[in-house]
PDB file of C-alpha atoms and ligand atoms in Angstrom:
ATOM      1  CA  MET A 105     -31.687 -21.164  42.049  1.00 90.00           C
ATOM      2  CA  LYS A 106     -31.917 -19.889  38.527  1.00 94.00           C
ATOM      3  CA  SER A 107     -29.798 -21.516  35.864  1.00 96.00           C
ATOM      4  CA  ALA A 108     -26.835 -19.558  34.477  1.00 96.00           C
ATOM      5  CA  ARG A 109     -28.545 -19.667  31.092  1.00 96.00           C
ATOM      6  CA  GLU A 110     -31.697 -18.104  32.449  1.00 97.00           C
ATOM      7  CA  LEU A 111     -29.812 -15.261  34.134  1.00 97.00           C
ATOM      8  CA  VAL A 112     -27.814 -14.586  30.966  1.00 97.00           C
ATOM      9  CA  ASP A 113     -31.003 -14.619  28.850  1.00 96.00           C
ATOM     10  CA  ARG A 114     -32.731 -12.251  31.236  1.00 97.00           C
ATOM     11  CA  LEU A 115     -29.846  -9.808  30.999  1.00 97.00           C
ATOM     12  CA  ARG A 116     -29.906 -10.192  27.219  1.00 96.00           C
ATOM     13  CA  ALA A 117     -33.522  -9.068  27.232  1.00 95.00           C
ATOM     14  CA  TYR A 118     -32.195  -5.700  28.454  1.00 93.00           C
ATOM     15  CA  GLN A 119     -29.310  -5.408  25.995  1.00 94.00           C
ATOM     16  CA  PRO A 120     -26.966  -7.550  23.875  1.00 95.00           C
ATOM     17  CA  PRO A 121     -23.571  -8.251  25.471  1.00 95.00           C
ATOM     18  CA  ASN A 122     -21.114  -5.379  25.185  1.00 96.00           C
ATOM     19  CA  THR A 123     -17.792  -7.079  24.491  1.00 93.00           C
ATOM     20  CA  ASP A 124     -15.956  -3.734  24.818  1.00 95.00           C
ATOM     21  CA  LEU A 125     -16.729  -4.102  28.516  1.00 97.00           C
ATOM     22  CA  GLY A 126     -15.481  -7.696  28.525  1.00 95.00           C
ATOM     23  CA  GLN A 127     -19.005  -9.096  28.651  1.00 97.00           C
ATOM     24  CA  HIS A 128     -18.309 -12.777  28.083  1.00 97.00           C
ATOM     25  CA  PHE A 129     -20.510 -14.585  30.553  1.00 97.00           C
ATOM     26  CA  LEU A 130     -19.526 -17.871  32.144  1.00 97.00           C
ATOM     27  CA  ILE A 131     -22.442 -20.241  31.549  1.00 97.00           C
ATOM     28  CA  ASP A 132     -21.012 -23.540  32.790  1.00 97.00           C
ATOM     29  CA  GLU A 133     -22.498 -24.310  36.210  1.00 97.00           C
ATOM     30  CA  ALA A 134     -19.640 -26.618  37.217  1.00 97.00           C
ATOM     31  CA  MET A 135     -17.077 -23.929  36.380  1.00 97.00           C
ATOM     32  CA  LEU A 136     -18.965 -21.351  38.418  1.00 98.00           C
ATOM     33  CA  GLU A 137     -19.197 -23.668  41.408  1.00 98.00           C
ATOM     34  CA  ARG A 138     -15.508 -24.548  41.134  1.00 98.00           C
ATOM     35  CA  MET A 139     -14.431 -20.926  41.624  1.00 98.00           C
ATOM     36  CA  VAL A 140     -16.478 -20.746  44.833  1.00 98.00           C
ATOM     37  CA  VAL A 141     -14.969 -24.039  46.047  1.00 98.00           C
ATOM     38  CA  ILE A 142     -11.397 -22.883  45.348  1.00 98.00           C
ATOM     39  CA  ALA A 143     -12.056 -19.700  47.309  1.00 98.00           C
ATOM     40  CA  GLU A 144     -13.483 -21.787  50.189  1.00 98.00           C
ATOM     41  CA  VAL A 145     -16.303 -19.264  50.465  1.00 98.00           C
ATOM     42  CA  ASN A 146     -18.330 -19.610  53.658  1.00 98.00           C
ATOM     43  CA  ASN A 147     -20.894 -17.678  55.647  1.00 98.00           C
ATOM     44  CA  ASN A 148     -18.236 -15.707  57.562  1.00 98.00           C
ATOM     45  CA  ASP A 149     -16.944 -14.175  54.358  1.00 98.00           C
ATOM     46  CA  HIS A 150     -17.498 -10.761  52.887  1.00 98.00           C
ATOM     47  CA  ILE A 151     -16.846 -11.252  49.185  1.00 99.00           C
ATOM     48  CA  LEU A 152     -16.078  -8.558  46.653  1.00 99.00           C
ATOM     49  CA  GLU A 153     -17.222  -9.465  43.153  1.00 98.00           C
ATOM     50  CA  ILE A 154     -16.035  -7.289  40.278  1.00 98.00           C
ATOM     51  CA  GLY A 155     -18.297  -7.178  37.225  1.00 98.00           C
ATOM     52  CA  PRO A 156     -21.210  -9.433  38.275  1.00 98.00           C
ATOM     53  CA  GLY A 157     -22.903  -9.016  34.861  1.00 98.00           C
ATOM     54  CA  PRO A 158     -25.821 -11.488  34.755  1.00 98.00           C
ATOM     55  CA  GLY A 159     -25.222 -12.532  38.392  1.00 98.00           C
ATOM     56  CA  THR A 160     -24.378 -16.166  37.681  1.00 98.00           C
ATOM     57  CA  LEU A 161     -21.312 -16.217  39.935  1.00 98.00           C
ATOM     58  CA  THR A 162     -23.056 -13.882  42.373  1.00 98.00           C
ATOM     59  CA  GLN A 163     -25.754 -16.496  42.864  1.00 98.00           C
ATOM     60  CA  TYR A 164     -23.213 -19.220  43.751  1.00 98.00           C
ATOM     61  CA  LEU A 165     -21.480 -16.853  46.161  1.00 98.00           C
ATOM     62  CA  LEU A 166     -24.770 -15.969  47.889  1.00 98.00           C
ATOM     63  CA  LYS A 167     -25.695 -19.647  48.193  1.00 98.00           C
ATOM     64  CA  THR A 168     -22.833 -20.155  50.676  1.00 98.00           C
ATOM     65  CA  GLY A 169     -24.364 -17.615  53.043  1.00 98.00           C
ATOM     66  CA  ALA A 170     -21.511 -15.129  52.488  1.00 98.00           C
ATOM     67  CA  ASN A 171     -22.154 -11.404  52.239  1.00 98.00           C
ATOM     68  CA  VAL A 172     -21.384 -10.066  48.791  1.00 99.00           C
ATOM     69  CA  THR A 173     -20.509  -6.594  47.564  1.00 98.00           C
ATOM     70  CA  ALA A 174     -20.725  -6.509  43.777  1.00 98.00           C
ATOM     71  CA  ILE A 175     -19.466  -3.601  41.649  1.00 98.00           C
ATOM     72  CA  GLU A 176     -20.790  -3.364  38.099  1.00 98.00           C
ATOM     73  CA  ILE A 177     -20.026  -0.536  35.672  1.00 98.00           C
ATOM     74  CA  ASP A 178     -22.766  -1.078  33.066  1.00 98.00           C
ATOM     75  CA  ASP A 179     -26.365   0.170  33.364  1.00 97.00           C
ATOM     76  CA  ALA A 180     -28.234  -2.853  32.008  1.00 97.00           C
ATOM     77  CA  PRO A 181     -26.670  -5.492  34.302  1.00 98.00           C
ATOM     78  CA  VAL A 182     -27.338  -3.214  37.273  1.00 98.00           C
ATOM     79  CA  LEU A 183     -31.031  -2.950  36.375  1.00 97.00           C
ATOM     80  CA  HIS A 184     -31.208  -6.687  35.775  1.00 98.00           C
ATOM     81  CA  LEU A 185     -29.386  -7.598  39.026  1.00 98.00           C
ATOM     82  CA  ASP A 186     -31.536  -5.208  40.985  1.00 97.00           C
ATOM     83  CA  GLU A 187     -34.582  -7.127  39.863  1.00 97.00           C
ATOM     84  CA  ALA A 188     -33.156 -10.670  39.999  1.00 97.00           C
ATOM     85  CA  PHE A 189     -31.653 -10.264  43.485  1.00 98.00           C
ATOM     86  CA  ARG A 190     -34.203  -8.005  45.163  1.00 98.00           C
ATOM     87  CA  GLU A 191     -34.596 -10.225  48.214  1.00 98.00           C
ATOM     88  CA  GLU A 192     -30.859 -10.560  48.880  1.00 98.00           C
ATOM     89  CA  GLN A 193     -30.556  -6.786  48.614  1.00 98.00           C
ATOM     90  CA  ASN A 194     -33.430  -6.266  51.046  1.00 98.00           C
ATOM     91  CA  THR A 195     -31.692  -8.443  53.633  1.00 98.00           C
ATOM     92  CA  LYS A 196     -28.381  -6.681  52.841  1.00 98.00           C
ATOM     93  CA  GLN A 197     -26.693  -9.973  51.992  1.00 98.00           C
ATOM     94  CA  LEU A 198     -25.964  -8.396  48.625  1.00 98.00           C
ATOM     95  CA  ILE A 199     -24.807  -4.822  48.196  1.00 98.00           C
ATOM     96  CA  LEU A 200     -24.804  -3.747  44.585  1.00 98.00           C
ATOM     97  CA  HIS A 201     -22.761  -0.742  43.436  1.00 98.00           C
ATOM     98  CA  HIS A 202     -23.113   0.849  40.025  1.00 98.00           C
ATOM     99  CA  ASP A 203     -19.514   2.003  39.578  1.00 98.00           C
ATOM    100  CA  ASP A 204     -16.115   1.419  38.002  1.00 98.00           C
ATOM    101  CA  ALA A 205     -14.417  -1.144  40.251  1.00 98.00           C
ATOM    102  CA  LEU A 206     -11.063   0.526  39.639  1.00 98.00           C
ATOM    103  CA  ASN A 207     -12.251   3.883  40.978  1.00 98.00           C
ATOM    104  CA  ALA A 208     -14.794   2.772  43.554  1.00 98.00           C
ATOM    105  CA  ALA A 209     -13.930   2.584  47.234  1.00 97.00           C
ATOM    106  CA  TRP A 210     -13.854  -1.062  48.301  1.00 98.00           C
ATOM    107  CA  PRO A 211     -15.251  -1.964  51.728  1.00 98.00           C
ATOM    108  CA  SER A 212     -12.510  -2.468  54.318  1.00 98.00           C
ATOM    109  CA  SER A 213     -14.112  -5.687  55.597  1.00 98.00           C
ATOM    110  CA  ILE A 214     -13.603  -7.660  52.348  1.00 98.00           C
ATOM    111  CA  THR A 215     -12.183 -11.113  53.204  1.00 98.00           C
ATOM    112  CA  LYS A 216     -12.002 -12.465  49.664  1.00 98.00           C
ATOM    113  CA  VAL A 217     -12.300 -11.273  46.079  1.00 98.00           C
ATOM    114  CA  VAL A 218     -13.940 -13.746  43.706  1.00 98.00           C
ATOM    115  CA  ALA A 219     -14.652 -12.646  40.147  1.00 98.00           C
ATOM    116  CA  ASN A 220     -14.763 -13.464  36.490  1.00 98.00           C
ATOM    117  CA  ILE A 221     -13.230 -10.140  35.572  1.00 97.00           C
ATOM    118  CA  PRO A 222     -13.275  -8.067  32.389  1.00 97.00           C
ATOM    119  CA  TYR A 223      -9.834  -8.984  31.029  1.00 96.00           C
ATOM    120  CA  GLN A 224      -8.955  -5.478  29.900  1.00 96.00           C
ATOM    121  CA  ILE A 225      -8.701  -4.261  33.513  1.00 98.00           C
ATOM    122  CA  SER A 226      -6.476  -7.142  34.695  1.00 98.00           C
ATOM    123  CA  SER A 227      -3.254  -5.200  35.331  1.00 98.00           C
ATOM    124  CA  PRO A 228      -4.703  -2.139  37.087  1.00 98.00           C
ATOM    125  CA  LEU A 229      -6.943  -4.460  39.098  1.00 98.00           C
ATOM    126  CA  ILE A 230      -3.952  -6.397  40.419  1.00 98.00           C
ATOM    127  CA  GLU A 231      -2.348  -3.087  41.393  1.00 97.00           C
ATOM    128  CA  LYS A 232      -5.495  -2.022  43.201  1.00 98.00           C
ATOM    129  CA  LEU A 233      -5.655  -5.385  44.998  1.00 98.00           C
ATOM    130  CA  THR A 234      -2.089  -4.942  46.220  1.00 97.00           C
ATOM    131  CA  ARG A 235      -2.830  -1.418  47.467  1.00 97.00           C
ATOM    132  CA  HIS A 236      -5.972  -2.692  49.186  1.00 98.00           C
ATOM    133  CA  LEU A 237      -3.997  -5.494  50.831  1.00 97.00           C
ATOM    134  CA  LYS A 238      -1.449  -3.027  52.175  1.00 95.00           C
ATOM    135  CA  GLU A 239      -4.202  -0.932  53.755  1.00 95.00           C
ATOM    136  CA  HIS A 240      -6.147  -3.895  55.163  1.00 93.00           C
ATOM    137  CA  GLU A 241      -3.536  -6.478  56.085  1.00 86.00           C
ATOM    138  CA  GLY A 242      -4.957  -9.415  57.960  1.00 91.00           C
ATOM    139  CA  VAL A 243      -8.490  -8.908  56.599  1.00 97.00           C
ATOM    140  CA  LEU A 244      -8.117  -9.802  52.925  1.00 98.00           C
ATOM    141  CA  GLN A 245      -7.233 -13.514  52.800  1.00 97.00           C
ATOM    142  CA  GLN A 246      -7.688 -14.770  49.266  1.00 98.00           C
ATOM    143  CA  VAL A 247      -8.358 -13.716  45.689  1.00 98.00           C
ATOM    144  CA  VAL A 248      -9.764 -16.058  43.035  1.00 98.00           C
ATOM    145  CA  LEU A 249     -10.057 -14.636  39.529  1.00 98.00           C
ATOM    146  CA  MET A 250     -10.865 -15.829  36.049  1.00 98.00           C
ATOM    147  CA  VAL A 251      -8.289 -14.170  33.795  1.00 98.00           C
ATOM    148  CA  GLN A 252      -6.961 -14.552  30.281  1.00 98.00           C
ATOM    149  CA  HIS A 253      -4.702 -17.625  30.168  1.00 98.00           C
ATOM    150  CA  GLU A 254      -1.608 -15.646  29.089  1.00 98.00           C
ATOM    151  CA  PHE A 255      -2.110 -13.177  31.906  1.00 98.00           C
ATOM    152  CA  GLY A 256      -2.424 -16.044  34.399  1.00 98.00           C
ATOM    153  CA  GLN A 257       0.856 -17.492  33.129  1.00 98.00           C
ATOM    154  CA  ARG A 258       2.629 -14.173  33.575  1.00 98.00           C
ATOM    155  CA  LEU A 259       1.350 -14.017  37.159  1.00 98.00           C
ATOM    156  CA  SER A 260       2.471 -17.509  38.125  1.00 97.00           C
ATOM    157  CA  MET A 261       5.738 -17.473  36.092  1.00 97.00           C
ATOM    158  CA  ASN A 262       5.822 -21.264  35.860  1.00 93.00           C
ATOM    159  CA  HIS A 263       7.686 -21.068  32.557  1.00 93.00           C
ATOM    160  CA  PRO A 264      10.858 -19.032  31.918  1.00 92.00           C
ATOM    161  CA  ALA A 265       9.214 -17.150  29.035  1.00 94.00           C
ATOM    162  CA  ASP A 266       6.598 -15.780  31.439  1.00 97.00           C
ATOM    163  CA  VAL A 267       9.098 -14.317  33.900  1.00 97.00           C
ATOM    164  CA  GLY A 268       8.604 -10.563  33.888  1.00 98.00           C
ATOM    165  CA  SER A 269       7.907  -7.484  35.935  1.00 97.00           C
ATOM    166  CA  LEU A 270       4.218  -8.384  36.444  1.00 98.00           C
ATOM    167  CA  GLY A 271       4.819 -11.738  38.131  1.00 98.00           C
ATOM    168  CA  MET A 272       7.946 -10.593  39.934  1.00 98.00           C
ATOM    169  CA  THR A 273       6.354  -7.535  41.527  1.00 98.00           C
ATOM    170  CA  VAL A 274       3.198  -9.485  42.403  1.00 98.00           C
ATOM    171  CA  ALA A 275       5.401 -12.032  44.197  1.00 98.00           C
ATOM    172  CA  LEU A 276       6.454  -9.288  46.612  1.00 98.00           C
ATOM    173  CA  ASP A 277       3.014  -9.502  48.207  1.00 98.00           C
ATOM    174  CA  TRP A 278       1.246 -12.644  46.992  1.00 98.00           C
ATOM    175  CA  ASP A 279       1.678 -16.373  46.532  1.00 98.00           C
ATOM    176  CA  VAL A 280       0.141 -17.250  43.179  1.00 98.00           C
ATOM    177  CA  THR A 281      -1.428 -20.608  42.309  1.00 98.00           C
ATOM    178  CA  ASP A 282      -2.688 -21.311  38.837  1.00 96.00           C
ATOM    179  CA  HIS A 283      -5.735 -23.546  38.611  1.00 98.00           C
ATOM    180  CA  HIS A 284      -7.607 -25.057  35.661  1.00 97.00           C
ATOM    181  CA  MET A 285      -7.855 -23.585  32.190  1.00 98.00           C
ATOM    182  CA  VAL A 286     -11.279 -22.722  30.815  1.00 98.00           C
ATOM    183  CA  ALA A 287     -12.020 -23.057  27.096  1.00 98.00           C
ATOM    184  CA  PRO A 288     -13.969 -20.373  25.172  1.00 98.00           C
ATOM    185  CA  HIS A 289     -17.105 -22.538  24.780  1.00 98.00           C
ATOM    186  CA  HIS A 290     -17.856 -22.206  28.501  1.00 98.00           C
ATOM    187  CA  PHE A 291     -18.690 -18.543  27.890  1.00 97.00           C
ATOM    188  CA  SER A 292     -21.414 -16.717  26.019  1.00 96.00           C
ATOM    189  CA  PRO A 293     -20.519 -14.999  23.782  1.00 96.00           C
ATOM    190  CA  GLN A 294     -17.305 -16.977  23.352  1.00 97.00           C
ATOM    191  CA  PRO A 295     -14.070 -15.011  23.826  1.00 97.00           C
ATOM    192  CA  ALA A 296     -11.227 -15.367  21.316  1.00 96.00           C
ATOM    193  CA  VAL A 297      -8.818 -16.433  24.061  1.00 97.00           C
ATOM    194  CA  HIS A 298      -8.474 -19.208  26.611  1.00 98.00           C
ATOM    195  CA  SER A 299      -9.076 -18.395  30.234  1.00 98.00           C
ATOM    196  CA  GLN A 300      -7.679 -19.617  33.511  1.00 98.00           C
ATOM    197  CA  VAL A 301      -8.591 -19.487  37.171  1.00 98.00           C
ATOM    198  CA  ILE A 302      -5.826 -18.094  39.345  1.00 98.00           C
ATOM    199  CA  GLU A 303      -5.560 -17.712  43.080  1.00 98.00           C
ATOM    200  CA  LEU A 304      -3.611 -15.126  45.056  1.00 98.00           C
ATOM    201  CA  ARG A 305      -2.930 -15.394  48.761  1.00 98.00           C
ATOM    202  CA  PRO A 306      -1.057 -12.730  50.709  1.00 98.00           C
ATOM    203  CA  HIS A 307       2.152 -14.172  52.153  1.00 96.00           C
ATOM    204  CA  ASN A 308       2.618 -11.281  54.613  1.00 93.00           C
ATOM    205  CA  LYS A 309       6.410 -11.548  54.429  1.00 93.00           C
ATOM    206  CA  ALA A 310       8.356  -8.648  55.835  1.00 92.00           C
ATOM    207  CA  PHE A 311      11.332  -7.372  53.833  1.00 93.00           C
ATOM    208  CA  SER A 312      14.365  -5.535  55.121  1.00 91.00           C
ATOM    209  CA  VAL A 313      14.119  -3.039  52.278  1.00 94.00           C
ATOM    210  CA  ASP A 314      11.374  -0.708  51.045  1.00 94.00           C
ATOM    211  CA  LYS A 315       9.225  -2.802  48.671  1.00 95.00           C
ATOM    212  CA  ARG A 316       8.692   0.210  46.437  1.00 95.00           C
ATOM    213  CA  LEU A 317      12.431   0.387  45.792  1.00 97.00           C
ATOM    214  CA  VAL A 318      12.411  -3.305  44.796  1.00 98.00           C
ATOM    215  CA  ARG A 319       9.344  -2.767  42.598  1.00 97.00           C
ATOM    216  CA  GLN A 320      10.819   0.218  40.766  1.00 98.00           C
ATOM    217  CA  THR A 321      14.115  -1.608  40.244  1.00 98.00           C
ATOM    218  CA  ILE A 322      12.285  -4.586  38.719  1.00 98.00           C
ATOM    219  CA  HIS A 323      10.149  -2.414  36.432  1.00 97.00           C
ATOM    220  CA  LEU A 324      13.156  -0.439  35.195  1.00 98.00           C
ATOM    221  CA  ALA A 325      15.220  -3.551  34.461  1.00 98.00           C
ATOM    222  CA  PHE A 326      12.417  -5.289  32.551  1.00 97.00           C
ATOM    223  CA  GLU A 327      11.803  -2.259  30.331  1.00 96.00           C
ATOM    224  CA  GLN A 328      14.698  -3.699  28.309  1.00 96.00           C
ATOM    225  CA  ARG A 329      14.618  -7.371  29.157  1.00 93.00           C
ATOM    226  CA  ARG A 330      17.389  -8.409  26.755  1.00 95.00           C
ATOM    227  CA  LYS A 331      19.942  -6.041  28.255  1.00 97.00           C
ATOM    228  CA  LYS A 332      22.198  -6.604  31.229  1.00 97.00           C
ATOM    229  CA  ILE A 333      20.959  -4.851  34.325  1.00 97.00           C
ATOM    230  CA  ARG A 334      24.301  -2.996  34.557  1.00 95.00           C
ATOM    231  CA  SER A 335      23.176  -0.966  31.582  1.00 96.00           C
ATOM    232  CA  THR A 336      19.441  -0.579  32.282  1.00 97.00           C
ATOM    233  CA  LEU A 337      19.873   0.394  35.913  1.00 97.00           C
ATOM    234  CA  LYS A 338      22.368   3.154  35.133  1.00 95.00           C
ATOM    235  CA  ARG A 339      19.643   5.738  34.979  1.00 95.00           C
ATOM    236  CA  ALA A 340      17.299   6.155  37.920  1.00 97.00           C
ATOM    237  CA  PRO A 341      13.698   4.894  37.886  1.00 97.00           C
ATOM    238  CA  LYS A 342      11.438   7.722  36.704  1.00 96.00           C
ATOM    239  CA  ARG A 343       9.412   7.778  39.894  1.00 96.00           C
ATOM    240  CA  ILE A 344      12.283   7.317  42.320  1.00 97.00           C
ATOM    241  CA  SER A 345      11.630  10.614  44.113  1.00 96.00           C
ATOM    242  CA  ARG A 346       8.206   9.302  45.150  1.00 95.00           C
ATOM    243  CA  ILE A 347      10.023   7.094  47.650  1.00 95.00           C
ATOM    244  CA  LYS A 348      10.889   9.015  50.780  1.00 92.00           C
ATOM    245  CA  GLY A 349      14.573   9.896  50.962  1.00 93.00           C
ATOM    246  CA  TRP A 350      15.235   9.074  47.319  1.00 95.00           C
ATOM    247  CA  HIS A 351      16.232  11.109  44.285  1.00 96.00           C
ATOM    248  CA  ALA A 352      17.936  10.373  40.966  1.00 96.00           C
ATOM    249  CA  GLN A 353      21.431  11.374  42.090  1.00 95.00           C
ATOM    250  CA  ARG A 354      21.313   9.124  45.136  1.00 95.00           C
ATOM    251  CA  TRP A 355      20.375   6.243  42.815  1.00 96.00           C
ATOM    252  CA  LYS A 356      23.222   6.990  40.390  1.00 95.00           C
ATOM    253  CA  ASP A 357      25.769   7.233  43.210  1.00 94.00           C
ATOM    254  CA  ALA A 358      24.564   3.896  44.544  1.00 95.00           C
ATOM    255  CA  MET A 359      24.895   2.267  41.129  1.00 94.00           C
ATOM    256  CA  GLN A 360      28.488   3.479  40.872  1.00 93.00           C
ATOM    257  CA  THR A 361      29.403   1.515  43.993  1.00 93.00           C
ATOM    258  CA  LEU A 362      27.763  -1.673  42.644  1.00 94.00           C
ATOM    259  CA  GLN A 363      29.504  -1.861  39.272  1.00 91.00           C
ATOM    260  CA  GLU A 364      31.814  -4.712  40.315  1.00 91.00           C
ATOM    261  CA  LEU A 365      29.032  -6.999  41.471  1.00 94.00           C
ATOM    262  CA  GLU A 366      28.695 -10.148  39.403  1.00 95.00           C
ATOM    263  CA  ILE A 367      24.912  -9.839  39.356  1.00 95.00           C
ATOM    264  CA  MET A 368      25.200  -6.682  37.243  1.00 96.00           C
ATOM    265  CA  ASP A 369      26.054  -8.909  34.269  1.00 97.00           C
ATOM    266  CA  ALA A 370      22.734 -10.747  34.543  1.00 97.00           C
ATOM    267  CA  ARG A 371      19.682 -10.126  32.412  1.00 97.00           C
ATOM    268  CA  PRO A 372      16.489  -9.447  34.359  1.00 97.00           C
ATOM    269  CA  GLU A 373      14.823 -12.787  33.595  1.00 96.00           C
ATOM    270  CA  GLU A 374      17.722 -14.618  35.285  1.00 96.00           C
ATOM    271  CA  LEU A 375      17.042 -13.077  38.688  1.00 97.00           C
ATOM    272  CA  THR A 376      14.830 -14.556  41.384  1.00 97.00           C
ATOM    273  CA  LEU A 377      12.724 -12.491  43.770  1.00 96.00           C
ATOM    274  CA  ASP A 378      15.411 -12.950  46.446  1.00 96.00           C
ATOM    275  CA  ASP A 379      18.022 -11.629  44.013  1.00 97.00           C
ATOM    276  CA  TRP A 380      15.937  -8.494  43.417  1.00 98.00           C
ATOM    277  CA  VAL A 381      15.415  -7.940  47.131  1.00 97.00           C
ATOM    278  CA  GLN A 382      19.138  -8.365  47.843  1.00 96.00           C
ATOM    279  CA  LEU A 383      20.027  -6.055  44.986  1.00 97.00           C
ATOM    280  CA  ALA A 384      17.665  -3.366  46.276  1.00 97.00           C
ATOM    281  CA  GLU A 385      19.204  -3.777  49.741  1.00 96.00           C
ATOM    282  CA  LYS A 386      22.624  -3.125  48.245  1.00 95.00           C
ATOM    283  CA  VAL A 387      21.316  -0.114  46.358  1.00 95.00           C
ATOM    284  CA  GLU A 388      19.964   1.231  49.632  1.00 93.00           C
ATOM    285  CA  LYS A 389      23.206   0.578  51.533  1.00 90.00           C
ATOM    286  CA  GLY A 390      25.494   1.644  48.721  1.00 84.00           C
ATOM    287  CA  SER A 391      23.953   5.022  48.653  1.00 68.00           C
ATOM    288  CA  MET A 392      24.296   5.867  52.308  1.00 56.00           C
TER     289      MET A 392
HETATM  290  N1  SAH B 217     -19.149 -12.195  36.373  1.00 64.00           N
HETATM  291  C1  SAH B 217     -19.934 -12.453  35.187  1.00 64.00           C
HETATM  292  C2  SAH B 217     -19.644 -11.448  34.075  1.00 64.00           C
HETATM  293  C3  SAH B 217     -18.251 -11.372  33.559  1.00 64.00           C
HETATM  294  S1  SAH B 217     -18.146 -10.276  32.217  1.00 64.00           S
HETATM  295  C4  SAH B 217     -19.727 -13.901  34.756  1.00 64.00           C
HETATM  296  O1  SAH B 217     -19.105 -14.641  35.491  1.00 64.00           O
HETATM  297  O2  SAH B 217     -20.175 -14.307  33.711  1.00 64.00           O
HETATM  298  C5  SAH B 217     -17.375  -8.846  32.924  1.00 64.00           C
HETATM  299  C6  SAH B 217     -18.338  -7.906  33.634  1.00 64.00           C
HETATM  300  O3  SAH B 217     -17.573  -6.811  34.154  1.00 64.00           O
HETATM  301  C7  SAH B 217     -19.387  -7.285  32.728  1.00 64.00           C
HETATM  302  O4  SAH B 217     -20.637  -7.358  33.354  1.00 64.00           O
HETATM  303  C8  SAH B 217     -18.936  -5.820  32.561  1.00 64.00           C
HETATM  304  O5  SAH B 217     -19.994  -4.920  32.342  1.00 64.00           O
HETATM  305  C9  SAH B 217     -18.243  -5.573  33.887  1.00 64.00           C
HETATM  306  N2  SAH B 217     -17.217  -4.517  33.888  1.00 64.00           N
HETATM  307  C10 SAH B 217     -16.389  -4.131  32.879  1.00 64.00           C
HETATM  308  N3  SAH B 217     -15.534  -3.188  33.292  1.00 64.00           N
HETATM  309  C11 SAH B 217     -15.818  -2.949  34.606  1.00 64.00           C
HETATM  310  C12 SAH B 217     -15.282  -2.070  35.607  1.00 64.00           C
HETATM  311  N4  SAH B 217     -14.264  -1.240  35.326  1.00 64.00           N
HETATM  312  N5  SAH B 217     -15.825  -2.094  36.853  1.00 64.00           N
HETATM  313  C13 SAH B 217     -16.856  -2.934  37.136  1.00 64.00           C
HETATM  314  N6  SAH B 217     -17.408  -3.784  36.240  1.00 64.00           N
HETATM  315  C14 SAH B 217     -16.886  -3.795  35.001  1.00 64.00           C
END
């Protein structure tokens, strides 16, 4: 195995890190190994890695015997990885794609996603993961990501201040566990923020109401998080007509019938996921 330092230096010989692309490379071997341990990566896995960069995490993933598909957007890391992992590519243990992970098609056989991601794509990446899960239920088992600490807190919602539409809508599909924090000095170059490893596992719960209706209700309410939901939910979600059978008037009629409910006096951060699901059920029933 090559040391993380060596891989990072080799990449640096091609070009200096481009921080606009989130190029802060994890150089602590123990931290790299820990992500692979949390994800319980084994030789039956097909791992998707987003933004392999110098290939430090890639190397730990390959060591387990797992197959790895790695998607990297930047030219220099692709050239570097191509050279550093020639053998693994020849045996097809590693498939390297030069692409934007948000636009690229992900293989359907992915069992886990393990990545130290570029932080600026965190939100759209979570959305893409949820879409992927919906299309490949039963195949994708686990996601382990290094994210910005604040983002991790909003996903896990362990503190009241972090309760919001991100964590609440993610909870419709995933159980979130937050793991250890990682200080800036474990990266090169050092980021300005603290990082954290988070884990998502699909809970595969079935709901009695269309999840998209719950999701849109949550997003609309949290647009004005200080207001009572009675007032924010008066107007229909902008994209309501994207849900089959729904249109703005149906939403407004439904809201009329729910005015007396006690929950309408709540502010969005006071509601649990079950509350949102029950509310969406009532919206659906009230409008029929
Ligand atoms: N995984 C490495 C590198 C993390 S830095 C490590 O653990 O150190 C983030 C990497 O993501 C960089 O290599 C950057 O070029 C790449 N990247 C940025 N945006 C991307 C995108 N949209 N799709 C794929 N890769 C991206």
